[in-house]
Coordinates of C-alpha atoms in Angstrom, one line a residue:
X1 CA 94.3 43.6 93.1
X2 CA 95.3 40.0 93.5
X3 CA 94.4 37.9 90.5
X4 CA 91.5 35.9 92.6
X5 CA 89.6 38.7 93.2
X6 CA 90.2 40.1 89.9
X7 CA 89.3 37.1 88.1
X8 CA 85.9 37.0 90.5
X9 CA 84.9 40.0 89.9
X10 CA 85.6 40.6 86.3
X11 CA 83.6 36.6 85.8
X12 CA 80.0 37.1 83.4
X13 CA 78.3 34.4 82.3
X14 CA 78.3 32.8 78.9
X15 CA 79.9 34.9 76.2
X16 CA 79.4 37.9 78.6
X17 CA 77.4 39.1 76.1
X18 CA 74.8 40.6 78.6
X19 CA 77.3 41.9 80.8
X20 CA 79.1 44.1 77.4
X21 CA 75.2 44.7 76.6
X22 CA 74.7 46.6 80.1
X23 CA 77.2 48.7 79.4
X24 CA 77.2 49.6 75.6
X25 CA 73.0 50.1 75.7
X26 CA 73.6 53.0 77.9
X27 CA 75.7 54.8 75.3
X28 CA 73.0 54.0 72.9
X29 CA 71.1 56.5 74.8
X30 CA 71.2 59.8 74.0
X31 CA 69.8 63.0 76.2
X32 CA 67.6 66.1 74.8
X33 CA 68.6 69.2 76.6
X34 CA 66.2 71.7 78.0
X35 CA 67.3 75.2 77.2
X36 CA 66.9 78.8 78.8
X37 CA 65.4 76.6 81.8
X38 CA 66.4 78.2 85.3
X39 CA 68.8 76.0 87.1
X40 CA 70.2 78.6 90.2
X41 CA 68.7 76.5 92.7
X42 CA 68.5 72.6 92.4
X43 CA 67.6 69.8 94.6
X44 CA 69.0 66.0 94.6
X45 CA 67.2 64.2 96.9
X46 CA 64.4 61.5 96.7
X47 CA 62.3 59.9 98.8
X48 CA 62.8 55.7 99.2
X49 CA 60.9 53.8 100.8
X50 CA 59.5 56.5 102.4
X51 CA 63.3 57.5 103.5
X52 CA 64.8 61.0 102.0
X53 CA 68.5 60.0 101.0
X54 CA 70.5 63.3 99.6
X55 CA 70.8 61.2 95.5
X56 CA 69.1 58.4 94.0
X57 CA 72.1 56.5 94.1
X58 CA 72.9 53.3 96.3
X59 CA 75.4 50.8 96.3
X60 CA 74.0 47.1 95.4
X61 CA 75.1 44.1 96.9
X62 CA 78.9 42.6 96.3
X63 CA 79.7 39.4 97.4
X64 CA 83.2 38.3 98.5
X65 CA 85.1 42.1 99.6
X66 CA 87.7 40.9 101.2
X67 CA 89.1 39.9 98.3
X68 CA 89.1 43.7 97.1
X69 CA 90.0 44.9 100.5
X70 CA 91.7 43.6 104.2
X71 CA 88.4 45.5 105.5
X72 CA 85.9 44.0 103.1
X73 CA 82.6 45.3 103.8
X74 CA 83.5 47.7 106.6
X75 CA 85.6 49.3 104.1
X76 CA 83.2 50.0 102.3
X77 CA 80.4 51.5 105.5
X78 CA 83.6 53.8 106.5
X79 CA 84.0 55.4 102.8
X80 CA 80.0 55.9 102.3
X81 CA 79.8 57.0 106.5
X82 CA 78.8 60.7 105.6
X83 CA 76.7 60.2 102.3
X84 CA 73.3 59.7 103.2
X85 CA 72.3 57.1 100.8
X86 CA 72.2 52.9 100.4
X87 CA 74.0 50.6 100.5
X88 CA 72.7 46.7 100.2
X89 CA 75.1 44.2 102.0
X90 CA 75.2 41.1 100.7
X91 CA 74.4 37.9 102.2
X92 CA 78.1 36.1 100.8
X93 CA 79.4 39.4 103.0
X94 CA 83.0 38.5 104.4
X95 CA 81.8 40.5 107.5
X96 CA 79.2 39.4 109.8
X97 CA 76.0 41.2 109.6
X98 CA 76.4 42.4 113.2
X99 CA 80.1 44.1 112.5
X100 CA 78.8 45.7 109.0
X101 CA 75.4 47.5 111.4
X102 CA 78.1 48.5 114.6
X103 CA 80.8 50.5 111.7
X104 CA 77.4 51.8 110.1
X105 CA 76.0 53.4 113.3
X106 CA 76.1 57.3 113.6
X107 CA 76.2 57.7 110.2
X108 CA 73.7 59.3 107.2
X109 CA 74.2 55.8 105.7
X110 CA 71.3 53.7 105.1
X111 CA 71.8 49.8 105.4
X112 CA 69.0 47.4 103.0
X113 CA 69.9 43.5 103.7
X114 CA 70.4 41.0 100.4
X115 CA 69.5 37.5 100.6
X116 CA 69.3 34.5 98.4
X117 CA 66.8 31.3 99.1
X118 CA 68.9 28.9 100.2
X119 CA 68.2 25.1 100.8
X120 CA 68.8 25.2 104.3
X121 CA 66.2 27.7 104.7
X122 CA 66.7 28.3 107.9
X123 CA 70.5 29.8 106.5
X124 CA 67.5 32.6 104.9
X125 CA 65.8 33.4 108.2
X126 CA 68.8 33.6 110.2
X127 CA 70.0 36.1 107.6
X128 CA 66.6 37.9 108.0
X129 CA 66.4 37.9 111.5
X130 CA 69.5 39.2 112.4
X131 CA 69.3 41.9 109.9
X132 CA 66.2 42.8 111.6
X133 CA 67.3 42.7 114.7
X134 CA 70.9 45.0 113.5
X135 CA 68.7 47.9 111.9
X136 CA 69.1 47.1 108.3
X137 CA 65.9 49.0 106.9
X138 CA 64.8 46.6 104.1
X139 CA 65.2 43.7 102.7
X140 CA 66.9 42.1 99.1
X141 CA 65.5 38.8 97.9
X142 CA 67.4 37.8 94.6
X143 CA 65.0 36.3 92.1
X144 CA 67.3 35.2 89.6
X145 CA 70.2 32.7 91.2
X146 CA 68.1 29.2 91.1
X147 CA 70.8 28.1 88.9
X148 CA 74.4 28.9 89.1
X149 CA 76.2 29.1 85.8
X150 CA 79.6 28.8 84.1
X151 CA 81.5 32.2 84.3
X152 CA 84.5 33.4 82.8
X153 CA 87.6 33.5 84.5
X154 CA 86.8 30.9 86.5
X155 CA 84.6 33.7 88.7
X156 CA 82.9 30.6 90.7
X157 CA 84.0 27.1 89.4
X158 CA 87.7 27.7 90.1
X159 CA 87.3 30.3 93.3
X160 CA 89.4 28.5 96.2
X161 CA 89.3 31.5 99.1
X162 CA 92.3 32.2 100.7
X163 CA 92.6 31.2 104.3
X164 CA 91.4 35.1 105.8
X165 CA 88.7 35.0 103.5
X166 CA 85.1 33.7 104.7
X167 CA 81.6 33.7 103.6
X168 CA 80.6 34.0 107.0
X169 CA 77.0 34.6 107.3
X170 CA 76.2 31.9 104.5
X171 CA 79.3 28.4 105.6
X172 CA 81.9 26.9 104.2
X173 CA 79.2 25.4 102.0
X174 CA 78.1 28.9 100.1
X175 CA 78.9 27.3 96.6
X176 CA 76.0 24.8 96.7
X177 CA 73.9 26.6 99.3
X178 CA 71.8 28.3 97.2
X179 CA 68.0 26.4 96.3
X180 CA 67.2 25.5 92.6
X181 CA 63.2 25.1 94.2
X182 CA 62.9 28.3 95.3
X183 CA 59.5 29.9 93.7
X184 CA 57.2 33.2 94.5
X185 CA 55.5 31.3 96.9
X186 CA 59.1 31.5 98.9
X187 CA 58.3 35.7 98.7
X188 CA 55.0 35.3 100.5
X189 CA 56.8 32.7 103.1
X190 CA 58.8 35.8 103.9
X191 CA 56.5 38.3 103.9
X192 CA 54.7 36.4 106.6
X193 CA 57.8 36.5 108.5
X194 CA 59.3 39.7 108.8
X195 CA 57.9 43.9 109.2
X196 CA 61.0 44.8 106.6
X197 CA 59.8 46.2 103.1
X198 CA 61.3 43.5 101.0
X199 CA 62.4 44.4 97.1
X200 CA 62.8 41.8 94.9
X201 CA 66.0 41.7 92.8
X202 CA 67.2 40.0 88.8
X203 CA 63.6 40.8 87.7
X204 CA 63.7 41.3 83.8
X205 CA 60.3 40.7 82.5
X206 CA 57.1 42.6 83.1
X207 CA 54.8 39.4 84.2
X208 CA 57.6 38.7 87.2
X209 CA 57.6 41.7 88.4
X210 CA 53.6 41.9 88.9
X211 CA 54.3 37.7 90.3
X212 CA 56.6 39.5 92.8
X213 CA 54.3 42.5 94.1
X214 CA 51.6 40.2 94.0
X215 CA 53.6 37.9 96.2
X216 CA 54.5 40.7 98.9
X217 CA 57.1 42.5 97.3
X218 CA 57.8 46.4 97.9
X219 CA 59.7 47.0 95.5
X220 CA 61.6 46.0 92.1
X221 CA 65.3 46.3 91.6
X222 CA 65.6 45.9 87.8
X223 CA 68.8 43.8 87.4
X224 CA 70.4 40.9 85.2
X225 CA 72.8 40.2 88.6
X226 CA 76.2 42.3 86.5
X227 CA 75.5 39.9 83.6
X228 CA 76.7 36.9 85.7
X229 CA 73.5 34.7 85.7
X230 CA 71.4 34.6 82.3
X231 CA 73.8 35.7 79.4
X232 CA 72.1 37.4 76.5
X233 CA 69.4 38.5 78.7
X234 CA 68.7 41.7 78.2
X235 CA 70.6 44.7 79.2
X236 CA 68.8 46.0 82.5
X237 CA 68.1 50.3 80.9
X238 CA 66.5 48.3 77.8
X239 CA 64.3 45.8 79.8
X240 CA 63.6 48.9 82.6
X241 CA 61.0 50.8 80.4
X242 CA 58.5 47.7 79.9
X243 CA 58.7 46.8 83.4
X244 CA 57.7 50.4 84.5
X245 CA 54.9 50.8 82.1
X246 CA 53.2 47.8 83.3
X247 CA 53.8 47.9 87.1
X248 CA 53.0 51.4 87.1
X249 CA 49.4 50.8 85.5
X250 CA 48.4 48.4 88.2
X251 CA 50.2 49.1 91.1
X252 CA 51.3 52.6 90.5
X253 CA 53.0 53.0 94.4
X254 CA 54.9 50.6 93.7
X255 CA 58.8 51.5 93.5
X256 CA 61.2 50.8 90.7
X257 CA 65.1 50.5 91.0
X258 CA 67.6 49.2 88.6
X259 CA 71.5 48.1 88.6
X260 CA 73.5 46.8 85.8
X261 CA 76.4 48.8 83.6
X262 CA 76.3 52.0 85.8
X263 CA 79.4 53.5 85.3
X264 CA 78.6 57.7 85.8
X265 CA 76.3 60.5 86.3
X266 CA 74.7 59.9 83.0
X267 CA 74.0 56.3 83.2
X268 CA 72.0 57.9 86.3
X269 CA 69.9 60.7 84.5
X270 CA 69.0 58.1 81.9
X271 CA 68.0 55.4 83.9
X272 CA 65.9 57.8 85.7
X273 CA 64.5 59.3 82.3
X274 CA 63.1 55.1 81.8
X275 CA 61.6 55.6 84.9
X276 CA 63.6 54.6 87.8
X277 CA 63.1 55.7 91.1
X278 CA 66.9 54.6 92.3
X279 CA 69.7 53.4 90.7
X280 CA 72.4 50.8 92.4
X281 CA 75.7 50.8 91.4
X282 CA 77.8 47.2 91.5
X283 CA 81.3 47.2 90.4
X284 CA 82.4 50.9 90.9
X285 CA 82.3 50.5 94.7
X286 CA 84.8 47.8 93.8
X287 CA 87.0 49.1 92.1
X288 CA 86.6 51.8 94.9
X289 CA 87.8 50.5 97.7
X290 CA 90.6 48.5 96.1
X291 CA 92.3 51.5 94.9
X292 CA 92.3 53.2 98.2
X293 CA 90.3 51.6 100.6
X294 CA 87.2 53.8 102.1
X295 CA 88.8 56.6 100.6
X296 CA 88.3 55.2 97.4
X297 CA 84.8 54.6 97.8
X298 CA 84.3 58.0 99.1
X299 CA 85.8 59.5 95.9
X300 CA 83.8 57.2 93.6
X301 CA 80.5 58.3 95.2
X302 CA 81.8 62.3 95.2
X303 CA 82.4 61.9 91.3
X304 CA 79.4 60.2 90.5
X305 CA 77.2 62.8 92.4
X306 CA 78.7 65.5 90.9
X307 CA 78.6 64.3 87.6
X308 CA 75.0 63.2 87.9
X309 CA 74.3 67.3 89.5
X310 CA 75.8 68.1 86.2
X311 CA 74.5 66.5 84.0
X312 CA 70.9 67.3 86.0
X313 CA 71.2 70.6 85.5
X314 CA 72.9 71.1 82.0
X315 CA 69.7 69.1 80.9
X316 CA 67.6 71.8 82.5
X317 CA 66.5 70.1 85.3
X318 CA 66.0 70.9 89.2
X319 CA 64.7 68.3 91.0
X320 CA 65.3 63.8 89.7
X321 CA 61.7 64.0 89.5
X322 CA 61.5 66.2 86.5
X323 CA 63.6 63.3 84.4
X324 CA 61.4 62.2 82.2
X325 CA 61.1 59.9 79.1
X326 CA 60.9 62.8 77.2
X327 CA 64.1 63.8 78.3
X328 CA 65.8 61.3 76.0
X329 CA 65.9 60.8 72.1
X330 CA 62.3 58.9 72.0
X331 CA 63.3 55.4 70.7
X332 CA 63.2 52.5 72.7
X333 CA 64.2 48.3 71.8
X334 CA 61.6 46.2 71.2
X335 CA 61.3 42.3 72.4

């Protein structure tokens, strides 16, 4: 990969203490085996949104592709064409929302919509609408990007695109683009506008995540944005378990996903053992589709899958909505 694109994608905030953390507190975790259970027969699937997808696996939003890949984004719709799951496109996509929905159709693949709140906020709508209008079946709002901060590796501050390389759906002005005024009340403006379900994303705290249902929100995608917003926020599997317990006592439809340090099929199982309904994965689609294109990403989500099968089923498990709490050694952080 060429060094911009490594250097962008590899960029955490601060000390990248947060984005070590979202990897290291999964291997914290450890699973408790259910014996002489029978495993013969064994389903994957879940139920989204009110969508059946074959794993609780998705792909969550990566800005910026075309520095991984010639393709970019469509890349990455041709290696996940036959996997009926997820995938979240993000709004700095370097492919136009219309071109990402045309290599999408005819396949099992499922296409959600990420957004910011910009301060041209009619930059948001457009987004909106088109994705609308193009199929995508919900929509992202990310929660946590009012501020942007110093990364490492010059991820942002020292990012000069090469000339191919465009964040088309957001201008030539994406680096500033984004609103430091955007509030709930910006969730509700949206809700008014649109029919898509609408999950909001970087929520780390229990009182947010009520803020954001109450504001019109569908769903919560548990996420600290790959540890390249707040740094020593928490790890996104530590903060996931409060989060559930208290969105679950008062709005107990409502759906919980998380992303963040996902690297294989038992950071699944355990994030689904804290009580996620879906899990997204970030940087592995990356590193996907730079290796070998949409073969790459094809291969990533085949070993994933069949590690998370596995691990299912070697845990004594049949179906993702056995995986319980009490699947896991019973200790949990406390704030």
């Amino acid at each position: 990969m060429p060094i911009i694109g490594r250097n962008y994608y590899l960029g955490s905030s601060g000390q990248r203490e947060t984005f070590n953390d979202n990897k290291s507190a999964f291997r914290k975790i450890k699973i408790i085996p259910k014996v002489l259970r029978d495993v013969s027969k064994y389903c994957t699937k879940v139920t989204v949104l009110g969508t059946e997808i074959d794993y609780p696996i998705g792909f969550s939003p990566v800005g910026l592709l075309k520095l991984a890949h010639p393709e970019g984004d469509l890349a990455l719709v041709a290696g996940l064409k036959n996997w009926n799951t997820i995938l979240i496109m993000s709004s700095y996509a370097t492919n136009t929302i219309e071109d990402v929905a045309e290599r999408a159709k005819g396949s099992s693949l499922q296409l959600w919509m990420q957004t910011y709140f910009f301060k041209n906020f009619t930059t948001t709508m457009d987004i909106i609408n088109r994705a609308e209008k193009n199929g995508f079946k919900a929509l992202v709002v990310s929660a946590d990007t009012n501020v942007n901060p110093t990364e490492t590796c010059g991820a942002r501050s020292g990012l000069v695109l090469p000339p191919d390389v465009e964040v088309i759906n957001v201008g030539q002005n994406y680096k500033t683009a984004i609103a430091s005024n955007a509030t709930f009340n910006d969730i509700v403006y949206i809700r008014s506008r649109t029919r898509l379900p609408i999950v909001a994303k970087g929520i780390l705290s229990a009182s947010d995540a009520i803020r954001a249902i109450q504001a019109g929100a569908s769903a919560i995608l548990v996420s600290n944005h790959g540890g390249r917003q707040m740094d020593y926020s928490p790890a996104t599997i530590d903060a996931l378990p409060f989060i559930v317990d208290t969105v679950k006592e008062y709005y107990p439809h409502i759906e919980i996903y998380v992303d963040g340090g996902i690297r294989n099929g038992y950071d699944i199982y355990k994030a689904l053992a804290r009580g996620a309904k879906m899990v997204f994965l970030g940087r592995p689609s990356i590193w996907g589709i730079a290796f070998n294109g949409s073969s790459g990403v094809n291969q990533v989500m085949d070993i994933i899958t069949s590690e998370f099968q596995e691990v299912m089923t070697l845990s004594g498990h049949t179906d993702p909505n056995q995986i319980t709490r009490d699947s896991l050694l019973p200790q949990l952080p406390t704030f």
